[in-house]
Amino acid sequence: MRHNRTVMVAANWKMNLKVGEASRFMHRLEEKIAIRQNVECVLAPNFLALQPISVNLDRRKFRLASQDGFYNDFGAYTGEVSMAMLHDIVHYSIIGHSDRRHKFNESDDVLAKKVQAAIRNDIIPILCVGETLQERLANETHHVLHRQLSSDTLNITSREMSVMVIAYEPVWAIGTGKTPTPEEAQEAMAFIRKQIKDLHGDRAAKYARILYGGSVKPDNARTFMELKDCDGVLVGGASLDSDQFASIHNTAYKIAQMKDL
Ligand code: PGA
């Protein structure tokens, strides 16, 4: 039987690459990445680079995501870019990345509004959740994941939830080279799927995709993508190296073939 959750490999370029550099990098990736029906490859450039990249993008290979998006559609919100403005340009929007939660103090209240705004504008949220090191050491991981998932997906229907993507990103693993053990990662992702089931029902839990993120590299990508509840990876640092990212994409293709059997 065909696996219903297409494997996703997403590149979060964060605040890197100027407009010209981002376009050149995208073309370099394009040369290294093959068209794979059963792998969805998502690029998240900065806001400025999104538009020019969207014009030249090979849509057989890539889809675009924004790294954020404001919850009101238009108005006096100087400096913001709304989901309404992103509607024609991106398929996905990363919401609640740990940079946003911890460096910009975005609350679950704000993130719930962003999730709703994305859906209202036909953009699929890639909602990031995950505990800090302090929270993990205090045995609060489940509590944190429950709080983030229940607050941030407030007022989302089961149908909407079933197309959403949740990225499990332990904050202590982001950009640090440290990673959870496969058992720890699987345990957290299984807990996330159980939360989705409790909050939004069986169907949502069956179809929503869960990604792992945090120091994903070519040599550990397989370990995470093989896990039962893992449907792909969200990659930061290694997504800025075209060889590394292409290698992770290739691993995803092998995993997709394996899971489809
Ligand atoms: P990293 O970043 O791969 O550099 O750890 C992951 C992320 O922030 O999404």
CSV table of N, CA and C in Angstrom, one decimal, residues 3 5-8 136 166 168-170 172 179-193 206 208-214 216 220-234 251-252 254-256 258-260:
chain,number,residue,atom,x,y,z
A,3,HIS,N,2.3,4.7,0.9
A,3,HIS,CA,2.4,5.5,2.1
A,3,HIS,C,1.7,6.8,1.9
A,5,ARG,N,1.8,9.7,3.6
A,5,ARG,CA,2.4,10.9,4.0
A,5,ARG,C,3.7,11.1,3.2
A,6,THR,N,3.7,11.9,2.2
A,6,THR,CA,4.9,12.1,1.4
A,6,THR,C,6.0,12.7,2.2
A,7,VAL,N,7.2,12.1,2.0
A,7,VAL,CA,8.4,12.5,2.8
A,7,VAL,C,8.8,13.9,2.4
A,8,MET,N,9.0,14.7,3.4
A,8,MET,CA,9.4,16.1,3.1
A,8,MET,C,10.8,16.4,3.6
A,136,ARG,N,13.9,19.8,29.1
A,136,ARG,CA,14.2,18.4,29.0
A,136,ARG,C,14.7,17.8,30.3
A,166,ILE,N,4.1,19.3,11.4
A,166,ILE,CA,4.6,19.6,12.7
A,166,ILE,C,6.1,19.3,12.6
A,168,TYR,N,9.2,18.7,14.9
A,168,TYR,CA,9.8,18.5,16.2
A,168,TYR,C,11.2,18.9,16.2
A,169,GLU,N,11.5,20.1,16.9
A,169,GLU,CA,12.8,20.6,16.9
A,169,GLU,C,13.2,20.9,18.4
A,170,PRO,N,13.9,19.9,19.0
A,170,PRO,CA,14.4,20.2,20.4
A,170,PRO,C,15.3,21.4,20.3
A,172,TRP,N,17.6,22.6,22.0
A,172,TRP,CA,19.1,22.3,22.3
A,172,TRP,C,19.8,21.6,21.2
A,179,THR,N,22.3,16.0,19.0
A,179,THR,CA,21.0,15.5,18.6
A,179,THR,C,20.4,14.5,19.6
A,180,PRO,N,19.1,14.4,19.7
A,180,PRO,CA,18.5,13.3,20.5
A,180,PRO,C,18.9,11.9,20.0
A,181,THR,N,18.8,10.9,20.8
A,181,THR,CA,19.0,9.6,20.3
A,181,THR,C,17.8,9.2,19.4
A,182,PRO,N,17.9,8.3,18.5
A,182,PRO,CA,16.7,7.9,17.7
A,182,PRO,C,15.5,7.6,18.6
A,183,GLU,N,15.8,6.9,19.8
A,183,GLU,CA,14.7,6.5,20.7
A,183,GLU,C,14.0,7.7,21.2
A,184,GLU,N,14.9,8.7,21.6
A,184,GLU,CA,14.3,10.0,22.2
A,184,GLU,C,13.5,10.7,21.2
A,185,ALA,N,14.0,10.8,19.9
A,185,ALA,CA,13.3,11.5,18.9
A,185,ALA,C,12.0,10.8,18.5
A,186,GLN,N,12.0,9.4,18.4
A,186,GLN,CA,10.8,8.7,18.1
A,186,GLN,C,9.8,8.8,19.2
A,187,GLU,N,10.3,8.8,20.4
A,187,GLU,CA,9.4,8.9,21.6
A,187,GLU,C,8.6,10.3,21.5
A,188,ALA,N,9.4,11.3,21.2
A,188,ALA,CA,8.8,12.7,21.2
A,188,ALA,C,7.8,12.8,20.0
A,189,MET,N,8.2,12.2,18.9
A,189,MET,CA,7.3,12.3,17.7
A,189,MET,C,6.0,11.5,17.9
A,190,ALA,N,6.2,10.3,18.5
A,190,ALA,CA,5.0,9.5,18.8
A,190,ALA,C,4.1,10.2,19.7
A,191,PHE,N,4.7,10.9,20.7
A,191,PHE,CA,3.9,11.7,21.7
A,191,PHE,C,3.1,12.8,20.9
A,192,ILE,N,3.8,13.5,19.9
A,192,ILE,CA,3.2,14.5,19.1
A,192,ILE,C,2.0,13.9,18.4
A,193,ARG,N,2.2,12.8,17.8
A,193,ARG,CA,1.1,12.2,17.0
A,193,ARG,C,-0.1,11.8,17.9
A,206,LYS,N,-3.5,10.5,11.5
A,206,LYS,CA,-3.0,9.6,10.5
A,206,LYS,C,-2.3,10.3,9.3
A,208,ALA,N,-1.4,14.0,9.2
A,208,ALA,CA,-0.5,15.1,9.5
A,208,ALA,C,1.0,14.6,9.5
A,209,ARG,N,1.9,15.4,8.9
A,209,ARG,CA,3.2,14.9,8.8
A,209,ARG,C,4.1,15.5,10.0
A,210,ILE,N,5.0,14.7,10.4
A,210,ILE,CA,5.9,15.2,11.5
A,210,ILE,C,7.3,15.1,11.0
A,211,LEU,N,8.0,16.2,11.1
A,211,LEU,CA,9.4,16.3,10.7
A,211,LEU,C,10.3,16.3,12.0
A,212,TYR,N,11.5,15.9,11.8
A,212,TYR,CA,12.5,16.1,12.8
A,212,TYR,C,13.4,17.2,12.4
A,213,GLY,N,13.8,18.1,13.3
A,213,GLY,CA,14.7,19.2,12.9
A,213,GLY,C,15.7,19.4,14.1
A,214,GLY,N,16.9,19.8,13.8
A,214,GLY,CA,17.9,20.0,14.8
A,214,GLY,C,19.2,19.3,14.5
A,216,VAL,N,20.4,18.2,11.6
A,216,VAL,CA,20.3,17.2,10.6
A,216,VAL,C,21.5,17.4,9.6
A,220,ASN,N,23.4,11.7,9.6
A,220,ASN,CA,22.4,11.3,10.5
A,220,ASN,C,21.0,11.3,10.0
A,221,ALA,N,20.8,11.9,8.8
A,221,ALA,CA,19.4,12.1,8.2
A,221,ALA,C,18.7,10.8,8.2
A,222,ARG,N,19.3,9.7,7.8
A,222,ARG,CA,18.7,8.4,7.6
A,222,ARG,C,18.1,7.9,9.0
A,223,THR,N,18.9,8.1,10.0
A,223,THR,CA,18.5,7.6,11.3
A,223,THR,C,17.2,8.2,11.7
A,224,PHE,N,17.0,9.5,11.4
A,224,PHE,CA,15.8,10.1,11.8
A,224,PHE,C,14.6,9.8,10.9
A,225,MET,N,14.9,9.8,9.6
A,225,MET,CA,13.8,9.6,8.6
A,225,MET,C,13.3,8.2,8.7
A,226,GLU,N,14.1,7.2,9.2
A,226,GLU,CA,13.7,5.8,9.3
A,226,GLU,C,12.6,5.6,10.4
A,227,LEU,N,12.6,6.6,11.3
A,227,LEU,CA,11.8,6.4,12.5
A,227,LEU,C,10.3,6.3,12.1
A,228,LYS,N,9.5,5.5,12.8
A,228,LYS,CA,8.2,5.2,12.5
A,228,LYS,C,7.3,6.5,12.3
A,229,ASP,N,7.4,7.4,13.2
A,229,ASP,CA,6.6,8.6,13.2
A,229,ASP,C,7.2,9.8,12.5
A,230,CYS,N,8.3,9.6,11.8
A,230,CYS,CA,9.0,10.7,11.2
A,230,CYS,C,8.7,10.7,9.7
A,231,ASP,N,8.3,11.9,9.2
A,231,ASP,CA,7.9,12.0,7.8
A,231,ASP,C,8.9,12.9,7.0
A,232,GLY,N,10.0,13.2,7.6
A,232,GLY,CA,11.0,14.0,6.9
A,232,GLY,C,11.8,14.9,7.9
A,233,VAL,N,12.5,15.8,7.3
A,233,VAL,CA,13.4,16.6,8.1
A,233,VAL,C,13.4,18.1,7.8
A,234,LEU,N,13.6,18.9,8.8
A,234,LEU,CA,13.7,20.4,8.6
A,234,LEU,C,15.2,20.7,8.8
A,251,THR,N,18.8,10.7,0.4
A,251,THR,CA,18.4,9.8,1.5
A,251,THR,C,16.9,9.7,1.7
A,252,ALA,N,16.2,10.9,1.6
A,252,ALA,CA,14.8,10.9,1.7
A,252,ALA,C,14.1,10.1,0.6
A,254,LYS,N,15.4,7.4,-0.8
A,254,LYS,CA,15.5,6.0,-0.5
A,254,LYS,C,14.5,5.6,0.6
A,255,ILE,N,14.4,6.5,1.6
A,255,ILE,CA,13.4,6.2,2.7
A,255,ILE,C,12.0,6.1,2.2
A,256,ALA,N,11.7,7.1,1.3
A,256,ALA,CA,10.3,7.1,0.7
A,256,ALA,C,10.0,5.8,0.0
A,258,MET,N,11.4,2.9,0.6
A,258,MET,CA,11.4,1.9,1.6
A,258,MET,C,10.0,1.9,2.3
A,259,LYS,N,9.5,3.1,2.6
A,259,LYS,CA,8.2,3.2,3.3
A,259,LYS,C,7.1,2.9,2.4
A,260,ASP,N,7.2,3.1,1.1
A,260,ASP,CA,6.1,2.8,0.2
A,260,ASP,C,5.9,1.3,0.0
